[in-house]
XYZ file of C-alpha atoms in Angstrom:
211
model
C -24.584 41.932 -31.484
C -20.956 41.931 -30.364
C -19.344 45.197 -29.326
C -15.697 46.196 -28.954
C -14.702 48.836 -26.404
C -11.329 50.322 -27.299
C -9.781 53.683 -26.388
C -13.109 54.857 -24.937
C -14.866 54.092 -28.208
C -17.621 51.503 -28.486
C -18.154 49.884 -31.850
C -20.340 47.013 -32.997
C -18.243 44.382 -34.755
C -20.999 41.813 -35.311
C -24.666 42.601 -35.849
C -26.257 39.146 -35.572
C -28.491 37.972 -32.723
C -25.980 36.939 -30.064
C -26.070 35.359 -26.609
C -22.787 33.710 -25.567
C -19.240 34.914 -26.098
C -15.744 33.768 -25.151
C -12.186 34.313 -26.340
C -9.093 32.139 -26.522
C -5.955 33.925 -27.713
C -6.884 35.378 -31.112
C -10.063 33.334 -31.603
C -13.494 34.527 -30.607
C -16.349 32.030 -30.149
C -19.968 33.092 -29.938
C -23.528 31.886 -30.302
C -25.883 33.348 -32.832
C -29.459 32.578 -33.826
C -31.545 32.875 -36.971
C -34.876 31.316 -37.838
C -35.328 28.052 -35.946
C -31.626 27.371 -35.425
C -29.003 28.444 -32.916
C -25.360 28.195 -33.896
C -21.854 28.204 -32.451
C -19.519 30.375 -34.532
C -15.874 31.339 -34.437
C -13.665 34.014 -35.958
C -10.043 35.107 -35.839
C -9.578 38.565 -34.387
C -6.737 41.075 -34.213
C -7.624 43.354 -31.328
C -4.917 45.856 -32.239
C -6.016 46.259 -35.826
C -9.579 45.085 -36.205
C -11.138 45.649 -39.613
C -13.578 48.506 -40.041
C -16.240 46.064 -41.130
C -15.894 44.096 -37.869
C -15.458 40.343 -37.553
C -14.283 38.618 -40.708
C -13.632 35.015 -41.696
C -16.522 33.770 -39.556
C -16.882 29.979 -39.500
C -19.849 27.871 -38.473
C -18.901 25.201 -35.914
C -22.257 23.613 -35.031
C -26.008 24.203 -35.145
C -28.886 23.114 -32.916
C -32.566 23.358 -33.705
C -34.281 25.961 -31.522
C -37.959 26.464 -32.277
C -38.475 28.745 -29.295
C -36.557 31.700 -27.866
C -35.678 29.919 -24.623
C -34.070 27.008 -26.519
C -31.283 29.058 -28.046
C -27.708 28.473 -26.884
C -26.920 30.952 -24.144
C -23.617 31.627 -22.371
C -20.269 29.969 -23.053
C -16.688 30.042 -21.859
C -13.373 28.658 -23.037
C -12.468 25.693 -20.827
C -8.678 25.847 -20.452
C -8.583 22.537 -18.574
C -10.276 20.549 -21.335
C -9.295 22.806 -24.273
C -12.971 22.972 -25.234
C -15.753 25.464 -25.609
C -18.076 25.004 -22.643
C -21.655 25.875 -23.577
C -24.842 26.437 -21.571
C -27.274 24.223 -23.486
C -30.424 25.869 -22.196
C -32.753 23.747 -24.309
C -31.705 20.507 -22.575
C -30.773 21.804 -19.106
C -27.221 20.629 -19.754
C -23.661 21.716 -20.419
C -21.954 20.922 -23.718
C -18.243 20.597 -24.389
C -17.463 21.434 -28.003
C -14.225 20.877 -29.930
C -13.048 24.395 -30.936
C -11.517 23.117 -34.172
C -14.253 21.006 -35.738
C -17.311 21.908 -33.669
C -18.085 18.352 -32.587
C -19.838 17.889 -29.248
C -17.511 15.694 -27.177
C -19.476 15.595 -23.891
C -22.963 16.546 -22.739
C -23.381 16.786 -18.971
C -26.863 16.893 -17.438
C -27.115 18.745 -14.152
C -30.384 17.607 -12.568
C -32.234 14.373 -11.896
C -35.954 13.997 -11.272
C -37.384 12.153 -8.278
C -37.217 8.841 -10.113
C -33.507 9.251 -10.808
C -33.631 10.146 -14.498
C -31.673 13.105 -15.827
C -33.825 16.093 -16.751
C -33.197 16.870 -20.428
C -35.610 19.756 -21.056
C -35.442 23.442 -20.115
C -36.435 22.978 -16.485
C -34.059 25.400 -14.741
C -32.963 27.535 -17.716
C -29.197 27.033 -17.513
C -27.938 30.283 -18.999
C -24.229 30.716 -18.329
C -21.040 28.834 -17.496
C -17.544 29.620 -16.258
C -14.567 27.278 -15.829
C -11.957 27.604 -13.075
C -9.291 24.903 -12.577
C -11.530 22.325 -14.224
C -14.546 23.182 -12.058
C -17.598 24.433 -13.944
C -19.733 27.167 -12.412
C -23.184 27.770 -13.887
C -26.166 30.023 -13.373
C -29.780 28.923 -13.590
C -32.515 31.463 -14.146
C -35.168 29.432 -12.336
C -34.593 27.421 -9.176
C -38.191 26.199 -9.162
C -38.592 27.254 -5.555
C -42.217 28.119 -4.820
C -44.159 30.142 -7.365
C -42.138 30.950 -10.439
C -42.394 34.716 -10.073
C -41.233 34.461 -6.444
C -38.892 31.509 -6.777
C -35.139 31.819 -6.563
C -32.250 31.175 -8.925
C -29.556 28.521 -8.648
C -25.773 28.561 -8.882
C -24.338 25.192 -9.850
C -20.791 23.954 -9.234
C -19.619 20.673 -10.732
C -16.504 18.627 -11.477
C -18.676 16.568 -13.913
C -18.912 13.791 -11.302
C -20.925 15.562 -8.623
C -22.987 18.734 -8.755
C -23.719 21.127 -5.912
C -26.386 23.826 -6.021
C -26.784 27.016 -4.064
C -29.938 29.116 -4.040
C -30.216 32.834 -4.596
C -33.304 34.643 -3.360
C -34.412 36.191 -6.653
C -35.186 34.609 -9.981
C -33.352 35.490 -13.183
C -29.608 35.579 -12.458
C -27.172 35.465 -15.390
C -23.409 35.396 -15.925
C -20.863 34.141 -13.429
C -17.174 34.732 -12.729
C -14.777 33.257 -10.174
C -11.062 34.044 -9.790
C -10.251 31.857 -6.772
C -11.334 34.501 -4.268
C -14.373 36.389 -5.484
C -17.586 35.020 -6.952
C -19.533 37.509 -9.053
C -22.830 37.048 -10.857
C -25.537 39.325 -12.189
C -28.881 39.709 -10.438
C -30.400 40.642 -13.782
C -33.938 41.560 -12.750
C -33.411 42.987 -9.275
C -36.461 43.548 -7.081
C -39.277 43.044 -9.553
C -41.929 41.470 -7.335
C -44.129 44.587 -7.246
C -43.678 46.625 -10.397
C -45.703 49.528 -8.944
C -43.594 49.759 -5.808
C -41.080 52.543 -5.376
C -38.759 49.975 -3.825
C -37.969 48.427 -7.188
C -34.243 48.181 -7.787
C -32.811 47.415 -11.187
C -30.513 44.468 -11.793
C -27.003 44.630 -10.374
C -23.778 42.616 -10.029
C -23.555 40.599 -6.819
C -20.118 39.970 -5.305
C -19.743 37.175 -2.763
C -23.457 37.180 -2.033
C -23.724 40.951 -1.449
């Protein structure tokens, strides 16, 4: 769901199955899933006087077929440079740019090529979140395909939509990303999970500038 924290009170304002979320002024955009479809939704919101029944006037912007859990739309951000919703299209290993007014997909950017030079258009790296800063798109990828999957690392992608650069992180399963011009923060969601019986296991944690 979607939760609102206000005056030390936490309240659920949307109870649907939700992955991504972003806000632009008084509009909230989010992804939701039901059955074999994943959808991009939007709603107007008054943070000072939100209705007791939560989000109202919800509109459907776009839907994508998602037969499997991993294919559902994941993270999103509002791209101030392009005035678009930037979406992690996990199903196709790509990033979508969606018109916030009519829901049309204006651009789909693929991030990886295979050894023969073709863009990878299936869930190969599990692109799960995006963040825009001055027109540059940061993304997180759950699986860097480095070595065995359970030991392989994650990837952080940085692109201006012309070139893409990738940086590895030692553990698999990172999510979320934020950059303010100085600090880069992402979530090491799983932590040390290699040996579940070990006392050295550490739960997931936010990582700031690689530490």
